CSV table of C-alpha atoms in Angstrom, one decimal:
chain,number,residue,atom,x,y,z
A,1396,MET,CA,54.5,94.5,122.8
A,1397,SER,CA,54.3,91.9,119.6
A,1398,ASN,CA,57.5,89.8,118.4
A,1399,GLN,CA,56.4,88.9,115.2
A,1400,PRO,CA,58.7,88.7,113.3
A,1401,LEU,CA,59.8,91.7,110.7
A,1402,SER,CA,57.7,90.7,107.0
A,1403,VAL,CA,59.9,91.0,104.4
A,1404,VAL,CA,58.3,94.5,102.9
A,1405,ASN,CA,58.6,96.2,106.6
A,1406,ALA,CA,62.6,95.0,106.5
A,1407,ILE,CA,63.4,96.4,102.9
A,1408,GLU,CA,61.5,99.8,104.5
A,1409,SER,CA,64.1,99.7,107.5
A,1410,LEU,CA,66.8,99.4,105.1
A,1411,VAL,CA,66.0,101.9,102.5
A,1412,SER,CA,65.0,104.3,106.2
A,1413,ALA,CA,68.7,103.9,107.2
A,1414,TYR,CA,70.9,103.4,103.9
A,1415,ASN,CA,68.5,106.6,103.8
A,1416,GLN,CA,69.8,108.4,106.3
A,1417,GLU,CA,73.2,108.0,105.1
A,1418,VAL,CA,72.9,109.7,102.4
A,1419,THR,CA,72.1,112.0,103.9
A,1420,GLU,CA,74.9,113.0,106.0
A,1421,PHE,CA,77.4,112.1,103.5
A,1422,ASP,CA,75.5,114.8,101.8
A,1423,GLN,CA,75.5,116.6,104.5
A,1424,MET,CA,79.5,116.1,105.4
A,1425,VAL,CA,80.3,116.8,101.7
A,1426,THR,CA,78.2,120.4,100.5
A,1427,GLU,CA,80.3,121.5,105.0
A,1428,ALA,CA,84.0,120.3,103.5
A,1429,ASP,CA,82.5,121.9,99.7
A,1430,GLN,CA,82.3,125.5,102.3
A,1431,LEU,CA,85.4,124.8,103.5
A,1432,GLN,CA,87.3,124.3,100.7
A,1433,GLU,CA,85.4,127.1,99.1
A,1434,GLN,CA,86.9,128.9,102.0
A,1435,ASN,CA,90.8,127.8,101.9
A,1436,ASP,CA,90.4,128.8,98.0
A,1437,LYS,CA,90.0,132.7,99.1
A,1438,LEU,CA,92.1,132.8,101.9
A,1439,ASN,CA,94.8,131.8,99.5
A,1440,ILE,CA,94.3,134.2,97.1
A,1441,LEU,CA,93.9,136.7,99.8
A,1442,ILE,CA,97.4,135.4,101.0
A,1443,LYS,CA,99.1,135.7,97.5
A,1444,ASP,CA,97.6,139.2,97.0
A,1445,TYR,CA,99.2,140.2,100.5
A,1446,GLU,CA,102.2,138.4,99.6
A,1447,GLN,CA,102.5,140.8,96.2
A,1448,GLY,CA,102.1,143.7,98.8
A,1449,ALA,CA,104.4,143.2,101.1
A,1450,ALA,CA,107.6,142.2,97.9
A,1451,VAL,CA,106.2,145.9,97.0
A,1452,LEU,CA,106.7,147.8,100.2
A,1453,LEU,CA,110.0,145.0,100.3
A,1454,LYS,CA,111.4,147.0,97.1
A,1455,ASN,CA,110.2,150.4,98.3
A,1456,LEU,CA,112.8,150.7,101.1
A,1457,GLU,CA,115.7,148.7,99.9
A,1458,ASN,CA,114.5,152.4,97.3
A,1459,ALA,CA,114.4,154.3,100.4
A,1460,GLN,CA,117.7,152.8,102.0
A,1461,ILE,CA,120.1,153.7,98.8
A,1462,LYS,CA,118.0,158.0,99.0
A,1463,LEU,CA,119.2,158.3,102.3
A,1464,ALA,CA,123.3,157.0,101.4
A,1465,GLN,CA,123.4,159.7,98.7
A,1466,ALA,CA,121.6,162.1,101.3
A,1467,ASN,CA,124.1,160.8,103.5
A,1468,ARG,CA,127.1,161.3,101.6
A,1469,GLU,CA,126.1,164.7,100.3
A,1470,ARG,CA,125.6,166.1,103.8
A,1471,ASP,CA,128.8,164.4,104.5
A,1472,GLN,CA,130.7,166.2,101.0
A,1473,ALA,CA,129.1,169.4,102.4
A,1474,LEU,CA,130.5,169.2,105.4
A,1475,THR,CA,134.2,168.8,104.0
A,1476,LYS,CA,133.2,172.3,101.8
A,1477,ASN,CA,132.5,174.1,104.6
A,1478,GLN,CA,134.9,173.6,107.2
A,1479,ASP,CA,137.8,174.1,103.5
A,1480,ALA,CA,135.5,177.2,103.1
A,1481,ASN,CA,136.8,178.2,106.8
A,1482,ILE,CA,140.2,177.1,105.7
A,1483,THR,CA,140.3,179.6,103.1
A,1484,LEU,CA,139.5,182.6,104.7
A,1485,ALA,CA,140.8,182.2,107.3
A,1486,ALA,CA,144.0,182.2,105.5
A,1487,PHE,CA,143.7,185.1,103.2
A,1488,LYS,CA,142.5,187.5,105.8
A,1489,GLU,CA,145.7,187.0,107.1
A,1490,VAL,CA,146.9,186.9,103.6
A,1491,ALA,CA,144.8,190.1,101.4
A,1492,GLY,CA,146.2,193.1,99.9
A,1493,THR,CA,144.1,195.8,101.0
A,1494,PRO,CA,141.2,196.4,103.3
A,1495,LYS,CA,138.4,196.7,100.0
A,1496,LYS,CA,140.2,193.5,98.6
A,1497,LEU,CA,139.2,192.0,101.8
A,1498,ARG,CA,135.8,193.0,102.3
A,1499,GLU,CA,135.4,191.8,98.7
A,1500,LYS,CA,136.7,188.4,99.2
A,1501,VAL,CA,134.5,188.0,102.8
A,1502,LYS,CA,131.4,189.3,101.0
A,1503,SER,CA,132.2,186.1,98.6
A,1504,TYR,CA,133.0,183.5,100.5
A,1505,LYS,CA,130.0,184.8,102.9
A,1506,ASP,CA,127.9,184.0,100.5
A,1507,ARG,CA,129.2,180.9,99.6
A,1508,LEU,CA,128.7,179.8,102.9
A,1509,GLU,CA,125.9,180.7,102.9
A,1510,ASN,CA,124.5,178.6,100.2
A,1511,GLN,CA,126.3,175.8,101.2
A,1512,ARG,CA,124.5,176.4,104.1
A,1513,LEU,CA,121.4,176.6,103.0
A,1514,ALA,CA,122.6,173.4,101.1
A,1515,SER,CA,123.3,170.9,104.8
A,1516,GLU,CA,120.2,172.3,105.3
A,1517,GLN,CA,118.8,171.0,102.6
A,1518,GLN,CA,120.1,167.7,102.5
A,1519,LYS,CA,119.4,167.4,106.4
A,1520,ARG,CA,115.3,167.5,105.5
A,1521,LYS,CA,116.1,165.1,103.3
A,1522,TYR,CA,117.4,162.8,105.6
A,1523,GLN,CA,115.1,163.4,107.9
A,1524,ASP,CA,112.1,162.6,105.1
A,1525,GLU,CA,113.9,159.3,104.7
A,1526,CYS,CA,114.0,158.6,107.5
A,1527,LYS,CA,110.2,158.6,108.4
A,1528,LYS,CA,109.4,157.0,105.2
A,1529,ASN,CA,112.0,154.2,105.9
A,1530,ALA,CA,109.5,154.1,110.2
A,1531,GLN,CA,106.8,154.3,108.2
A,1532,LEU,CA,107.2,151.5,105.3
A,1533,LYS,CA,108.7,149.7,108.2
A,1534,GLU,CA,104.9,149.9,110.4
A,1535,GLN,CA,103.9,148.5,107.4
A,1536,ILE,CA,105.4,145.6,106.9
A,1537,LEU,CA,104.5,144.7,110.5
A,1538,GLU,CA,100.7,145.6,110.2
A,1539,LEU,CA,101.1,143.3,106.8
A,1540,GLU,CA,102.6,140.5,108.3
A,1541,ASN,CA,100.3,140.4,111.3
A,1542,ARG,CA,97.1,140.7,108.9
A,1543,LEU,CA,98.6,137.5,107.3
A,1544,ASP,CA,99.7,135.3,109.7
A,1545,VAL,CA,96.1,136.1,111.2
A,1546,ALA,CA,94.1,134.9,108.1
A,1547,ALA,CA,95.4,131.8,108.3
A,1548,ILE,CA,93.0,129.0,109.5
A,1549,ASN,CA,96.5,127.9,112.1
A,1550,GLN,CA,96.2,125.3,114.9
A,1551,ILE,CA,95.5,126.2,117.6
A,1552,TYR,CA,94.3,123.5,120.0
A,1553,ARG,CA,94.9,119.0,119.8
A,1554,ASN,CA,93.6,117.9,122.7
A,1555,ASP,CA,93.1,113.4,121.6
A,1556,ASN,CA,90.9,113.6,118.7
A,1557,ASP,CA,90.2,117.2,119.7
A,1558,ILE,CA,91.7,119.6,117.1
A,1559,ILE,CA,90.5,123.2,117.5
A,1560,GLN,CA,91.2,125.7,114.4
A,1561,THR,CA,91.0,129.5,114.1
A,1562,TYR,CA,87.7,130.8,111.3
A,1563,PRO,CA,88.8,133.4,109.9
A,1564,TYR,CA,86.0,134.6,109.3
A,1565,HIS,CA,82.7,136.5,111.2
A,1566,LEU,CA,80.1,134.5,111.3
A,1567,GLY,CA,77.5,136.6,108.9
A,1568,GLY,CA,74.3,134.7,109.4
A,1569,MET,CA,75.8,131.4,108.3
A,1570,VAL,CA,75.1,130.0,112.0
A,1571,GLU,CA,70.7,130.5,112.4
A,1572,GLY,CA,70.0,131.9,116.6
A,1573,HIS,CA,74.6,133.4,117.0
A,1574,ASP,CA,76.3,137.1,116.8
A,1575,GLU,CA,77.0,137.6,113.5
A,1576,GLN,CA,79.4,139.2,114.3
A,1577,GLN,CA,81.8,135.9,115.7
A,1578,THR,CA,84.7,134.7,114.7
A,1579,PRO,CA,84.6,131.0,115.6
A,1580,LEU,CA,86.6,128.5,116.3
A,1581,LEU,CA,86.1,125.6,113.1
A,1582,TYR,CA,86.1,121.9,115.6
A,1583,LEU,CA,87.5,118.1,113.7
A,1584,ASN,CA,86.8,115.1,115.1
A,1585,GLN,CA,90.0,112.6,113.5
A,1586,SER,CA,88.3,110.2,112.2
A,1587,GLY,CA,87.3,114.0,109.8
A,1588,ARG,CA,84.3,115.2,111.2
A,1589,GLY,CA,83.4,118.5,111.9
A,1590,GLY,CA,81.9,121.6,113.3
A,1591,LEU,CA,81.9,125.4,114.3
A,1592,ILE,CA,82.3,126.5,117.7
A,1593,LEU,CA,80.0,129.5,118.9
A,1594,LEU,CA,79.7,131.6,121.6
A,1595,ASN,CA,75.9,131.3,123.0
A,1596,LYS,CA,73.7,133.6,124.7
A,1597,ASP,CA,76.0,132.6,128.2
A,1598,ASP,CA,78.6,133.7,126.7
A,1599,GLU,CA,79.7,130.0,126.8
A,1600,ALA,CA,81.3,127.6,124.0
A,1601,GLU,CA,79.4,125.2,122.0
A,1602,LEU,CA,79.5,122.9,119.5
A,1603,VAL,CA,76.3,124.2,116.7
A,1604,GLU,CA,73.5,121.8,116.7
A,1605,ALA,CA,73.7,118.1,115.1
A,1606,PRO,CA,72.1,115.0,114.8
A,1607,LYS,CA,72.0,112.4,116.7
A,1608,GLY,CA,74.6,110.7,117.4
A,1609,GLY,CA,76.9,114.1,115.6
A,1610,LEU,CA,80.2,115.2,117.0
A,1611,ARG,CA,80.2,116.0,120.8
A,1612,PRO,CA,84.0,117.3,121.8
A,1613,LYS,CA,85.3,116.8,125.3
A,1614,LYS,CA,85.5,118.9,128.0
A,1615,GLU,CA,88.1,119.7,128.2
A,1616,THR,CA,88.4,121.6,124.5
A,1617,LEU,CA,85.2,123.1,124.8
A,1618,GLU,CA,86.5,124.6,128.3
A,1619,HIS,CA,89.3,125.6,125.7
A,1620,CYS,CA,87.8,127.4,123.4
A,1621,GLY,CA,85.3,129.4,125.5
A,1622,LYS,CA,88.8,131.3,127.1
A,1623,TRP,CA,90.0,131.8,123.7
A,1624,LEU,CA,86.2,133.2,122.4
A,1625,ARG,CA,85.6,135.0,125.3
A,1626,ARG,CA,89.0,136.6,124.5
A,1627,ALA,CA,88.4,137.6,121.2
A,1628,LYS,CA,84.4,138.6,121.8
A,1629,ALA,CA,86.6,141.6,124.5
A,1630,ASN,CA,88.5,143.0,121.8
A,1631,GLY,CA,85.4,143.6,119.3
A,1632,TRP,CA,86.1,139.9,117.6
A,1633,GLN,CA,89.5,141.3,115.9
A,1634,THR,CA,92.7,138.3,116.7
A,1635,ASP,CA,96.2,138.9,116.5
A,1636,VAL,CA,99.7,136.7,116.7
A,1637,LYS,CA,99.5,137.7,119.7
A,1638,ASP,CA,96.6,136.3,120.7
A,1639,ILE,CA,97.8,133.2,118.4
A,1640,LYS,CA,100.9,132.3,119.7
A,1641,ALA,CA,99.2,132.6,123.9
A,1642,LEU,CA,96.3,131.1,123.5
A,1643,ALA,CA,98.3,127.8,121.4
A,1644,ASN,CA,98.3,124.3,123.2
A,1645,SER,CA,102.5,124.7,123.5
A,1646,SER,CA,102.0,120.4,122.9
A,1647,ASP,CA,100.7,121.0,119.6
């Protein structure tokens, strides 16, 4: 092996090659940052839509509660009228002038009582319907809150310079050779570099292939990601708030 010093031309070529390599890596980092920003913008739009939907549901719930209170008042009024009619009927029987008039009065009161009974049953049905609507609205609000939490990017783990966040999108063929239905995790280093962590064919968590000298997550980080991703796979890649809380690093 020759120990002759590099010529000026060779030195310049080496410097140009090193500079081009740095430019390529910087362009790749900028592209990844732009893609993440685009995904984050879409997520912000989705969250605003969900917030508007939640406001409509809450308004509907308030209206339903007002209607329910009115139905309760009308029901109580009907019950009071029914009691008054029974008292009046009992008193009338005691003071009625003739059997004929008594029969007519009794029939009149029976008709009124029947109408009041039907009105009371109608109010009862309205009350039950309002209760059912209230229960449905509460379920919709809880579901909406859950979807908002899951749709957000959440930090679930940190170990020194390793940071792991949820990535609320299916892979969709973005990384060749991996299941398109995966919901990957986002690995970020304290230095600002990052990448996706996916399950490989052996169901082990791994960072997508990086250039020589690229990112190298810690063993503990990959083990935590493996636990998360295996659980998500068992649930058909559907994640809810309970999963996020259960697997989040308690020291974060």
